[in-house]
Amino acid sequence: MRIAVIGQSVFGAEVFKLLRKNGHEIVGVFTLQDVNGKQDPLALAAANVGVKVFKYSKWMVNKKVIPEVYDEYQALNAELNVLPFCSQFIPNEIILFPKYQTIIYHPSLLPRHRGASAINWTLMCGDKKGGFSIFWADDGLDTGPILLQRSTFVDPNDTLETFYNRFCFPEGIKAMGEAVEMIATNRAPSIVQPEEGATFEPFVRKDKVQINFDQPAAVIHNFIRGNDKVPGAWTLINGEQITFFGSRLWSRLPPRGIQVPLDGAKYSAIVHKDGMILFGNDGKMLNVSQVQYSSGKMIPASKFGKEDSSAQKLELTPEEVSMENNLKAIWKGILNTDIDKTLDFFKAGAGSMDVVRLIEEIKVSFDIKLAIEDVYMNPVFDDLMMCVIRRGRGIEDKEPFTYDAVEIEANKMKLKFPHQVFIDNEFVDSSDGATYDTINPADETVICKVSKATKEDVNRAVEAAKAAFEEGEWSKLNARDRGMLLFRLVDLMEQHQEELATIESLDSGAVYTLALKTHIGMSIQTFRYFAGWCDKIQGKTIPINNARPNKNLTFTKREPIGVCAIVVPWNYPLMMLSWKIAACLAAGNTVVLKPAMVTPLTALKFAELSVLAGFPPGVINILPGSGTLVGQAMSEHPDIRKLGFTGSTPVGKTIMESCAKANLKKVSLELGGKSPLIIFNDCDLDKAVRLGCGAVFFNKGENCIAAGRLFVEESIHDEFVQRVIEEIKKMKIGNPLDRSTDHGPQNHRAHLQKLIEYCDIGVKGGATLVRGGKQCDLPGLFFEPTVFTNVEDHMMIAKEESFGPVMIISKFIDGDVNGVLQSANNTEFGLASGVFTQDIDKAMRVADSLDAGTVFINTYNKTDVAAPFGGFKQSGFGKDLGEEALNEYLKTKTVTLEYK
């Protein structure tokens, strides 16, 4: 068919190319006159292949066709006019002249939204369905019979750009080609438009799009997005016209930020780190991402009312002056006009394709990568030049990460750490402003005040974690990039390990050397181990019965669970955090963690390092506070899908019950222990004494796998006890920051008091107190390493753990392996256990019989990041560390497909 194409834009150019590809003869292209010497993309496409191009400023005068124009058009003898996008009024003589007359593309589902601003009105009216029509032109305005329509859903957060690029552009080009084929084969319908449901809306203009805030938030949102980019909906703030762009509905809690009164609005706007919140008269919210001043300057809405560092002029180096001249040349090549520093890129006629070209030319010329938003935010030449210079110098526009830091000196170093709750990559006060004191157990002085999280803080943290998991940058990372983030984090932890160890020592009472090696050292090892797992989490292919004659393929996918809650204890604050968070993040989840109320500081320092490592907002959230409030709120929260807990058995039971009642969330529990250590008379006694003491007194006995009861064979019992006493006498008790100290203070006063009560019960119950049993005669929370003997199975101290430096010794008859195993297993706990003997057969028999998650043979406390850790019975279920730990934070999906 002989076709005349009348229109403009990239859309018109693509339709032109498709019609030629389909074998049609394009006899002429009619488009707009050049703007500043720039040809329209349709004109360029036609000129490149030698098709005649006609450029008229207008087709009619006094509503009559211009004779010269009509004659030129007639001479082409077109059989069909195709108008892909046409902003000019075409005379009826032209429309009706061809054999098949004229078809037009219109971006709405006619008869709805007749008029020039159809897509705008589709969004402004909040239509659930939108699309385009191809219709036969007549002398009305978008009223001709319908040839073809295509429709799709309109997303509540679609903008002009997203809806056009997602559907109207790609599907519209294909549909124009299809419509022409239908005409060529005499299959094209002509369906008269109904008047029912017909609308005609005026062209949107800047003076007509002031926002009325006395409407529901959804209506305001639709109005703003319907005017996105052009012309831009606006309001008055302090008398200045401010235009809003990038609106999205906001279903989260109102963010914290700076309130800004709006002209005619019931509620003030809230400027926050992700934009500006606007309220409708229904109290619901929307968020805008950019604002534009009356001067034309566009900025992120999050920076409104703040000092704009990007507006500061920089002194240019000679090399940068040369860059400025090169950038002027790039602009001139695109805009075809003289460039001065005040020239606005878009007011000079640039369009969206020119933005892409500008970014690419800057990248090639200067090796500097800009984002599309950089051009829209800096349309004036001088502003964009400053943006290019800042990028070249490595200066980002985003605000620097700052927080209200606690700064103290200790351990011959200056310490700086946070003290507020950490939500969505920000340190903020708790919602009610409440704080509590965290205490140094070495002298009971106050280290600092810490924000005490509330239920509202839990809700905010979970919201942030859910958004990060479902739609944030974290959700888009591939596994290997996730691993690189974890490696960056662990590198920072290693760089700050002395600072972390000092904070841990101050806050928990851990001996500094132990904190450096174990508390922090194993935390670093744990993160490094799990960072390596990120891109090795794999499913399986499974052979199943085929549905003959077809075949089936079944495979499994290992997927993250979602938002996970983690509650950790106070004995190893950072290490327990690391054991759980590292596996959780490696699997791709997001996390809300509650550190122990008495030891929050290394968790908060860890949060700071996570931001410096580049973790996106919402991935990690830290909420210090009480277990009964914060922990319970986590257990009951419907958007948390997994809870990992380390702590006491009674609290674990409460958590499990709450999780089951709330939403049946997945739970893993690492709970109490009463770990037996059996020492046979054929052991290496020197080693058994040394490691037996370590099994009990390591980390002041505040150790979940501490040997809660030692069973010593009768023939070596007395010597063993005597040698243990000698070892205790050598221990240096005192300042945990002193490098020669062996034994530091207990974690907090309430725990110290429980240890005193525990020992009193042991004495009253008939056990023999050989040494200790009381607080040291020192300032601070120091407790003497304690030894009980003659402990029998029925006694309380034989059944319950002390969680302190208390050695419980029972002797058993030489050779009575079965008897000692019966006593060792006569407990509801099953976390760890140990055996010392040089008889490997006996060692393996005992290891097979001990009912505990970990068995140590001729060693103790030998945990490793690659070995799974977790207990049996009332010591809980689920594993930390090793590959098995990943299973706690993954779900398995089975996929089966059928094929021929």
mmCIF file with all atom_site columns, C-alpha atoms in Angstrom, residues 600-766:
data_model
loop_
_atom_site.group_PDB
_atom_site.id
_atom_site.type_symbol
_atom_site.label_atom_id
_atom_site.label_alt_id
_atom_site.label_comp_id
_atom_site.label_asym_id
_atom_site.label_entity_id
_atom_site.label_seq_id
_atom_site.pdbx_PDB_ins_code
_atom_site.Cartn_x
_atom_site.Cartn_y
_atom_site.Cartn_z
_atom_site.occupancy
_atom_site.B_iso_or_equiv
_atom_site.pdbx_formal_charge
_atom_site.auth_seq_id
_atom_site.auth_comp_id
_atom_site.auth_asym_id
_atom_site.auth_atom_id
_atom_site.pdbx_PDB_model_num
ATOM 1   C CA . PRO A 1 600 ? 23.397 -3.323  73.237  1.00 0.00 ? 600 PRO A CA 1
ATOM 2   C CA . LEU A 1 601 ? 26.497 -1.368  72.263  1.00 0.00 ? 601 LEU A CA 1
ATOM 3   C CA . THR A 1 602 ? 28.411 -3.663  69.892  1.00 0.00 ? 602 THR A CA 1
ATOM 4   C CA . ALA A 1 603 ? 25.165 -4.417  68.040  1.00 0.00 ? 603 ALA A CA 1
ATOM 5   C CA . LEU A 1 604 ? 24.668 -0.683  67.474  1.00 0.00 ? 604 LEU A CA 1
ATOM 6   C CA . LYS A 1 605 ? 28.295 -0.248  66.387  1.00 0.00 ? 605 LYS A CA 1
ATOM 7   C CA . PHE A 1 606 ? 27.755 -3.157  63.985  1.00 0.00 ? 606 PHE A CA 1
ATOM 8   C CA . ALA A 1 607 ? 24.746 -1.292  62.555  1.00 0.00 ? 607 ALA A CA 1
ATOM 9   C CA . GLU A 1 608 ? 26.951 1.732   61.885  1.00 0.00 ? 608 GLU A CA 1
ATOM 10  C CA . LEU A 1 609 ? 29.463 -0.458  60.039  1.00 0.00 ? 609 LEU A CA 1
ATOM 11  C CA . SER A 1 610 ? 26.680 -1.979  57.938  1.00 0.00 ? 610 SER A CA 1
ATOM 12  C CA . VAL A 1 611 ? 25.809 1.473   56.571  1.00 0.00 ? 611 VAL A CA 1
ATOM 13  C CA . LEU A 1 612 ? 29.456 2.216   55.830  1.00 0.00 ? 612 LEU A CA 1
ATOM 14  C CA . ALA A 1 613 ? 29.677 -1.131  54.026  1.00 0.00 ? 613 ALA A CA 1
ATOM 15  C CA . GLY A 1 614 ? 26.825 -0.066  51.740  1.00 0.00 ? 614 GLY A CA 1
ATOM 16  C CA . PHE A 1 615 ? 23.924 -2.160  52.981  1.00 0.00 ? 615 PHE A CA 1
ATOM 17  C CA . PRO A 1 616 ? 20.672 -0.731  51.592  1.00 0.00 ? 616 PRO A CA 1
ATOM 18  C CA . PRO A 1 617 ? 18.147 0.825   53.982  1.00 0.00 ? 617 PRO A CA 1
ATOM 19  C CA . GLY A 1 618 ? 15.899 -1.579  55.838  1.00 0.00 ? 618 GLY A CA 1
ATOM 20  C CA . VAL A 1 619 ? 18.055 -4.690  55.456  1.00 0.00 ? 619 VAL A CA 1
ATOM 21  C CA . ILE A 1 620 ? 19.407 -4.512  59.026  1.00 0.00 ? 620 ILE A CA 1
ATOM 22  C CA . ASN A 1 621 ? 17.489 -2.973  61.936  1.00 0.00 ? 621 ASN A CA 1
ATOM 23  C CA . ILE A 1 622 ? 18.623 -3.008  65.587  1.00 0.00 ? 622 ILE A CA 1
ATOM 24  C CA . LEU A 1 623 ? 16.197 -2.381  68.465  1.00 0.00 ? 623 LEU A CA 1
ATOM 25  C CA . PRO A 1 624 ? 17.600 -2.337  72.005  1.00 0.00 ? 624 PRO A CA 1
ATOM 26  C CA . GLY A 1 625 ? 14.912 -2.708  74.636  1.00 0.00 ? 625 GLY A CA 1
ATOM 27  C CA . SER A 1 626 ? 13.104 -5.101  76.912  1.00 0.00 ? 626 SER A CA 1
ATOM 28  C CA . GLY A 1 627 ? 12.315 -8.646  75.904  1.00 0.00 ? 627 GLY A CA 1
ATOM 29  C CA . THR A 1 628 ? 8.799  -8.524  77.299  1.00 0.00 ? 628 THR A CA 1
ATOM 30  C CA . LEU A 1 629 ? 7.949  -5.578  75.041  1.00 0.00 ? 629 LEU A CA 1
ATOM 31  C CA . VAL A 1 630 ? 10.225 -5.676  71.977  1.00 0.00 ? 630 VAL A CA 1
ATOM 32  C CA . GLY A 1 631 ? 10.730 -9.436  71.882  1.00 0.00 ? 631 GLY A CA 1
ATOM 33  C CA . GLN A 1 632 ? 7.036  -10.078 72.397  1.00 0.00 ? 632 GLN A CA 1
ATOM 34  C CA . ALA A 1 633 ? 6.099  -7.582  69.668  1.00 0.00 ? 633 ALA A CA 1
ATOM 35  C CA . MET A 1 634 ? 8.434  -9.408  67.297  1.00 0.00 ? 634 MET A CA 1
ATOM 36  C CA . SER A 1 635 ? 6.909  -12.784 68.189  1.00 0.00 ? 635 SER A CA 1
ATOM 37  C CA . GLU A 1 636 ? 3.421  -11.486 67.493  1.00 0.00 ? 636 GLU A CA 1
ATOM 38  C CA . HIS A 1 637 ? 4.150  -9.437  64.374  1.00 0.00 ? 637 HIS A CA 1
ATOM 39  C CA . PRO A 1 638 ? 2.317  -10.850 61.326  1.00 0.00 ? 638 PRO A CA 1
ATOM 40  C CA . ASP A 1 639 ? 4.928  -9.671  58.799  1.00 0.00 ? 639 ASP A CA 1
ATOM 41  C CA . ILE A 1 640 ? 7.827  -11.455 60.506  1.00 0.00 ? 640 ILE A CA 1
ATOM 42  C CA . ARG A 1 641 ? 8.170  -14.930 58.994  1.00 0.00 ? 641 ARG A CA 1
ATOM 43  C CA . LYS A 1 642 ? 11.046 -16.342 61.060  1.00 0.00 ? 642 LYS A CA 1
ATOM 44  C CA . LEU A 1 643 ? 12.292 -15.785 64.592  1.00 0.00 ? 643 LEU A CA 1
ATOM 45  C CA . GLY A 1 644 ? 15.681 -16.979 65.820  1.00 0.00 ? 644 GLY A CA 1
ATOM 46  C CA . PHE A 1 645 ? 16.284 -16.886 69.569  1.00 0.00 ? 645 PHE A CA 1
ATOM 47  C CA . THR A 1 646 ? 19.165 -17.679 71.902  1.00 0.00 ? 646 THR A CA 1
ATOM 48  C CA . GLY A 1 647 ? 18.390 -17.498 75.599  1.00 0.00 ? 647 GLY A CA 1
ATOM 49  C CA . SER A 1 648 ? 16.696 -19.309 78.446  1.00 0.00 ? 648 SER A CA 1
ATOM 50  C CA . THR A 1 649 ? 14.352 -22.249 78.025  1.00 0.00 ? 649 THR A CA 1
ATOM 51  C CA . PRO A 1 650 ? 11.352 -20.586 79.763  1.00 0.00 ? 650 PRO A CA 1
ATOM 52  C CA . VAL A 1 651 ? 11.578 -17.536 77.492  1.00 0.00 ? 651 VAL A CA 1
ATOM 53  C CA . GLY A 1 652 ? 12.033 -19.813 74.479  1.00 0.00 ? 652 GLY A CA 1
ATOM 54  C CA . LYS A 1 653 ? 8.782  -21.596 75.321  1.00 0.00 ? 653 LYS A CA 1
ATOM 55  C CA . THR A 1 654 ? 6.938  -18.283 75.560  1.00 0.00 ? 654 THR A CA 1
ATOM 56  C CA . ILE A 1 655 ? 8.339  -17.153 72.211  1.00 0.00 ? 655 ILE A CA 1
ATOM 57  C CA . MET A 1 656 ? 7.377  -20.417 70.532  1.00 0.00 ? 656 MET A CA 1
ATOM 58  C CA . GLU A 1 657 ? 3.817  -20.173 71.860  1.00 0.00 ? 657 GLU A CA 1
ATOM 59  C CA . SER A 1 658 ? 3.460  -16.541 70.725  1.00 0.00 ? 658 SER A CA 1
ATOM 60  C CA . CYS A 1 659 ? 4.856  -17.292 67.258  1.00 0.00 ? 659 CYS A CA 1
ATOM 61  C CA . ALA A 1 660 ? 2.454  -20.197 66.832  1.00 0.00 ? 660 ALA A CA 1
ATOM 62  C CA . LYS A 1 661 ? -0.562 -18.128 67.843  1.00 0.00 ? 661 LYS A CA 1
ATOM 63  C CA . ALA A 1 662 ? 0.412  -15.101 65.758  1.00 0.00 ? 662 ALA A CA 1
ATOM 64  C CA . ASN A 1 663 ? 1.110  -16.444 62.270  1.00 0.00 ? 663 ASN A CA 1
ATOM 65  C CA . LEU A 1 664 ? 2.837  -19.801 62.723  1.00 0.00 ? 664 LEU A CA 1
ATOM 66  C CA . LYS A 1 665 ? 6.173  -18.231 61.907  1.00 0.00 ? 665 LYS A CA 1
ATOM 67  C CA . LYS A 1 666 ? 9.220  -20.463 61.651  1.00 0.00 ? 666 LYS A CA 1
ATOM 68  C CA . VAL A 1 667 ? 11.211 -20.624 64.893  1.00 0.00 ? 667 VAL A CA 1
ATOM 69  C CA . SER A 1 668 ? 14.698 -21.771 65.865  1.00 0.00 ? 668 SER A CA 1
ATOM 70  C CA . LEU A 1 669 ? 15.648 -21.892 69.535  1.00 0.00 ? 669 LEU A CA 1
ATOM 71  C CA . GLU A 1 670 ? 19.074 -22.250 71.134  1.00 0.00 ? 670 GLU A CA 1
ATOM 72  C CA . LEU A 1 671 ? 18.209 -22.539 74.820  1.00 0.00 ? 671 LEU A CA 1
ATOM 73  C CA . GLY A 1 672 ? 19.623 -23.549 78.171  1.00 0.00 ? 672 GLY A CA 1
ATOM 74  C CA . GLY A 1 673 ? 22.026 -26.357 78.900  1.00 0.00 ? 673 GLY A CA 1
ATOM 75  C CA . LYS A 1 674 ? 23.352 -28.562 81.656  1.00 0.00 ? 674 LYS A CA 1
ATOM 76  C CA . SER A 1 675 ? 26.200 -30.045 79.702  1.00 0.00 ? 675 SER A CA 1
ATOM 77  C CA . PRO A 1 676 ? 27.845 -33.132 81.260  1.00 0.00 ? 676 PRO A CA 1
ATOM 78  C CA . LEU A 1 677 ? 31.613 -33.614 81.104  1.00 0.00 ? 677 LEU A CA 1
ATOM 79  C CA . ILE A 1 678 ? 32.761 -37.177 81.918  1.00 0.00 ? 678 ILE A CA 1
ATOM 80  C CA . ILE A 1 679 ? 36.380 -37.614 83.004  1.00 0.00 ? 679 ILE A CA 1
ATOM 81  C CA . PHE A 1 680 ? 37.694 -41.187 83.098  1.00 0.00 ? 680 PHE A CA 1
ATOM 82  C CA . ASN A 1 681 ? 40.728 -42.271 85.067  1.00 0.00 ? 681 ASN A CA 1
ATOM 83  C CA . ASP A 1 682 ? 42.673 -43.145 81.910  1.00 0.00 ? 682 ASP A CA 1
ATOM 84  C CA . CYS A 1 683 ? 42.622 -39.550 80.658  1.00 0.00 ? 683 CYS A CA 1
ATOM 85  C CA . ASP A 1 684 ? 45.525 -37.171 80.275  1.00 0.00 ? 684 ASP A CA 1
ATOM 86  C CA . LEU A 1 685 ? 44.908 -35.623 83.699  1.00 0.00 ? 685 LEU A CA 1
ATOM 87  C CA . ASP A 1 686 ? 46.903 -32.434 83.069  1.00 0.00 ? 686 ASP A CA 1
ATOM 88  C CA . LYS A 1 687 ? 44.820 -31.770 79.995  1.00 0.00 ? 687 LYS A CA 1
ATOM 89  C CA . ALA A 1 688 ? 41.583 -32.774 81.706  1.00 0.00 ? 688 ALA A CA 1
ATOM 90  C CA . VAL A 1 689 ? 42.207 -30.334 84.574  1.00 0.00 ? 689 VAL A CA 1
ATOM 91  C CA . ARG A 1 690 ? 43.208 -27.485 82.284  1.00 0.00 ? 690 ARG A CA 1
ATOM 92  C CA . LEU A 1 691 ? 40.362 -27.952 79.801  1.00 0.00 ? 691 LEU A CA 1
ATOM 93  C CA . GLY A 1 692 ? 37.894 -28.874 82.547  1.00 0.00 ? 692 GLY A CA 1
ATOM 94  C CA . CYS A 1 693 ? 38.524 -25.491 84.146  1.00 0.00 ? 693 CYS A CA 1
ATOM 95  C CA . GLY A 1 694 ? 38.083 -23.851 80.748  1.00 0.00 ? 694 GLY A CA 1
ATOM 96  C CA . ALA A 1 695 ? 34.866 -25.799 80.228  1.00 0.00 ? 695 ALA A CA 1
ATOM 97  C CA . VAL A 1 696 ? 33.411 -24.182 83.361  1.00 0.00 ? 696 VAL A CA 1
ATOM 98  C CA . PHE A 1 697 ? 35.159 -20.830 83.850  1.00 0.00 ? 697 PHE A CA 1
ATOM 99  C CA . PHE A 1 698 ? 35.558 -19.720 80.210  1.00 0.00 ? 698 PHE A CA 1
ATOM 100 C CA . ASN A 1 699 ? 34.002 -16.240 79.772  1.00 0.00 ? 699 ASN A CA 1
ATOM 101 C CA . LYS A 1 700 ? 33.214 -16.164 83.549  1.00 0.00 ? 700 LYS A CA 1
ATOM 102 C CA . GLY A 1 701 ? 31.018 -19.231 83.090  1.00 0.00 ? 701 GLY A CA 1
ATOM 103 C CA . GLU A 1 702 ? 28.577 -17.146 81.026  1.00 0.00 ? 702 GLU A CA 1
ATOM 104 C CA . ASN A 1 703 ? 28.704 -19.727 78.299  1.00 0.00 ? 703 ASN A CA 1
ATOM 105 C CA . CYS A 1 704 ? 25.734 -21.732 77.010  1.00 0.00 ? 704 CYS A CA 1
ATOM 106 C CA . ILE A 1 705 ? 27.814 -24.867 76.496  1.00 0.00 ? 705 ILE A CA 1
ATOM 107 C CA . ALA A 1 706 ? 29.696 -24.568 79.780  1.00 0.00 ? 706 ALA A CA 1
ATOM 108 C CA . ALA A 1 707 ? 30.201 -27.918 81.491  1.00 0.00 ? 707 ALA A CA 1
ATOM 109 C CA . GLY A 1 708 ? 27.307 -27.727 83.914  1.00 0.00 ? 708 GLY A CA 1
ATOM 110 C CA . ARG A 1 709 ? 28.278 -30.918 85.724  1.00 0.00 ? 709 ARG A CA 1
ATOM 111 C CA . LEU A 1 710 ? 31.552 -32.839 85.825  1.00 0.00 ? 710 LEU A CA 1
ATOM 112 C CA . PHE A 1 711 ? 31.519 -36.575 86.422  1.00 0.00 ? 711 PHE A CA 1
ATOM 113 C CA . VAL A 1 712 ? 34.958 -37.699 87.643  1.00 0.00 ? 712 VAL A CA 1
ATOM 114 C CA . GLU A 1 713 ? 35.891 -41.349 88.053  1.00 0.00 ? 713 GLU A CA 1
ATOM 115 C CA . GLU A 1 714 ? 36.360 -42.184 91.738  1.00 0.00 ? 714 GLU A CA 1
ATOM 116 C CA . SER A 1 715 ? 40.045 -43.183 91.584  1.00 0.00 ? 715 SER A CA 1
ATOM 117 C CA . ILE A 1 716 ? 41.169 -39.738 90.335  1.00 0.00 ? 716 ILE A CA 1
ATOM 118 C CA . HIS A 1 717 ? 38.423 -37.625 91.923  1.00 0.00 ? 717 HIS A CA 1
ATOM 119 C CA . ASP A 1 718 ? 40.330 -36.193 94.868  1.00 0.00 ? 718 ASP A CA 1
ATOM 120 C CA . GLU A 1 719 ? 43.445 -35.422 92.860  1.00 0.00 ? 719 GLU A CA 1
ATOM 121 C CA . PHE A 1 720 ? 41.352 -33.787 90.166  1.00 0.00 ? 720 PHE A CA 1
ATOM 122 C CA . VAL A 1 721 ? 39.591 -31.556 92.699  1.00 0.00 ? 721 VAL A CA 1
ATOM 123 C CA . GLN A 1 722 ? 42.862 -30.574 94.352  1.00 0.00 ? 722 GLN A CA 1
ATOM 124 C CA . ARG A 1 723 ? 44.461 -29.657 91.028  1.00 0.00 ? 723 ARG A CA 1
ATOM 125 C CA . VAL A 1 724 ? 41.419 -27.649 90.016  1.00 0.00 ? 724 VAL A CA 1
ATOM 126 C CA . ILE A 1 725 ? 41.726 -25.629 93.225  1.00 0.00 ? 725 ILE A CA 1
ATOM 127 C CA . GLU A 1 726 ? 45.370 -24.961 92.430  1.00 0.00 ? 726 GLU A CA 1
ATOM 128 C CA . GLU A 1 727 ? 44.426 -23.741 88.961  1.00 0.00 ? 727 GLU A CA 1
ATOM 129 C CA . ILE A 1 728 ? 41.793 -21.396 90.390  1.00 0.00 ? 728 ILE A CA 1
ATOM 130 C CA . LYS A 1 729 ? 44.353 -19.881 92.759  1.00 0.00 ? 729 LYS A CA 1
ATOM 131 C CA . LYS A 1 730 ? 46.467 -18.898 89.757  1.00 0.00 ? 730 LYS A CA 1
ATOM 132 C CA . MET A 1 731 ? 43.594 -17.038 88.102  1.00 0.00 ? 731 MET A CA 1
ATOM 133 C CA . LYS A 1 732 ? 43.837 -13.259 88.125  1.00 0.00 ? 732 LYS A CA 1
ATOM 134 C CA . ILE A 1 733 ? 40.487 -11.596 88.804  1.00 0.00 ? 733 ILE A CA 1
ATOM 135 C CA . GLY A 1 734 ? 40.107 -7.912  87.998  1.00 0.00 ? 734 GLY A CA 1
ATOM 136 C CA . ASN A 1 735 ? 39.899 -5.187  85.363  1.00 0.00 ? 735 ASN A CA 1
ATOM 137 C CA . PRO A 1 736 ? 38.863 -6.915  82.121  1.00 0.00 ? 736 PRO A CA 1
ATOM 138 C CA . LEU A 1 737 ? 40.855 -4.392  80.076  1.00 0.00 ? 737 LEU A CA 1
ATOM 139 C CA . ASP A 1 738 ? 44.079 -5.485  81.824  1.00 0.00 ? 738 ASP A CA 1
ATOM 140 C CA . ARG A 1 739 ? 45.864 -7.860  79.447  1.00 0.00 ? 739 ARG A CA 1
ATOM 141 C CA . SER A 1 740 ? 46.923 -10.134 82.330  1.00 0.00 ? 740 SER A CA 1
ATOM 142 C CA . THR A 1 741 ? 43.383 -10.602 83.690  1.00 0.00 ? 741 THR A CA 1
ATOM 143 C CA . ASP A 1 742 ? 41.920 -14.119 83.454  1.00 0.00 ? 742 ASP A CA 1
ATOM 144 C CA . HIS A 1 743 ? 38.493 -13.572 84.997  1.00 0.00 ? 743 HIS A CA 1
ATOM 145 C CA . GLY A 1 744 ? 36.259 -10.534 84.619  1.00 0.00 ? 744 GLY A CA 1
ATOM 146 C CA . PRO A 1 745 ? 33.022 -9.371  86.263  1.00 0.00 ? 745 PRO A CA 1
ATOM 147 C CA . GLN A 1 746 ? 29.661 -11.041 85.779  1.00 0.00 ? 746 GLN A CA 1
ATOM 148 C CA . ASN A 1 747 ? 27.492 -9.364  83.206  1.00 0.00 ? 747 ASN A CA 1
ATOM 149 C CA . HIS A 1 748 ? 24.993 -7.539  85.420  1.00 0.00 ? 748 HIS A CA 1
ATOM 150 C CA . ARG A 1 749 ? 23.925 -7.275  89.043  1.00 0.00 ? 749 ARG A CA 1
ATOM 151 C CA . ALA A 1 750 ? 20.744 -9.341  88.767  1.00 0.00 ? 750 ALA A CA 1
ATOM 152 C CA . HIS A 1 751 ? 22.781 -12.241 87.395  1.00 0.00 ? 751 HIS A CA 1
ATOM 153 C CA . LEU A 1 752 ? 25.391 -11.908 90.150  1.00 0.00 ? 752 LEU A CA 1
ATOM 154 C CA . GLN A 1 753 ? 22.626 -12.095 92.752  1.00 0.00 ? 753 GLN A CA 1
ATOM 155 C CA . LYS A 1 754 ? 21.245 -15.250 91.135  1.00 0.00 ? 754 LYS A CA 1
ATOM 156 C CA . LEU A 1 755 ? 24.670 -16.881 91.355  1.00 0.00 ? 755 LEU A CA 1
ATOM 157 C CA . ILE A 1 756 ? 24.846 -16.121 95.072  1.00 0.00 ? 756 ILE A CA 1
ATOM 158 C CA . GLU A 1 757 ? 21.371 -17.617 95.559  1.00 0.00 ? 757 GLU A CA 1
ATOM 159 C CA . TYR A 1 758 ? 22.315 -20.649 93.438  1.00 0.00 ? 758 TYR A CA 1
ATOM 160 C CA . CYS A 1 759 ? 25.298 -21.394 95.657  1.00 0.00 ? 759 CYS A CA 1
ATOM 161 C CA . ASP A 1 760 ? 23.249 -20.945 98.816  1.00 0.00 ? 760 ASP A CA 1
ATOM 162 C CA . ILE A 1 761 ? 20.754 -23.518 97.524  1.00 0.00 ? 761 ILE A CA 1
ATOM 163 C CA . GLY A 1 762 ? 23.626 -25.877 96.718  1.00 0.00 ? 762 GLY A CA 1
ATOM 164 C CA . VAL A 1 763 ? 24.958 -25.709 100.281 1.00 0.00 ? 763 VAL A CA 1
ATOM 165 C CA . LYS A 1 764 ? 21.491 -26.115 101.795 1.00 0.00 ? 764 LYS A CA 1
ATOM 166 C CA . GLY A 1 765 ? 20.855 -29.052 99.471  1.00 0.00 ? 765 GLY A CA 1
ATOM 167 C CA . GLY A 1 766 ? 23.799 -30.996 100.908 1.00 0.00 ? 766 GLY A CA 1
#
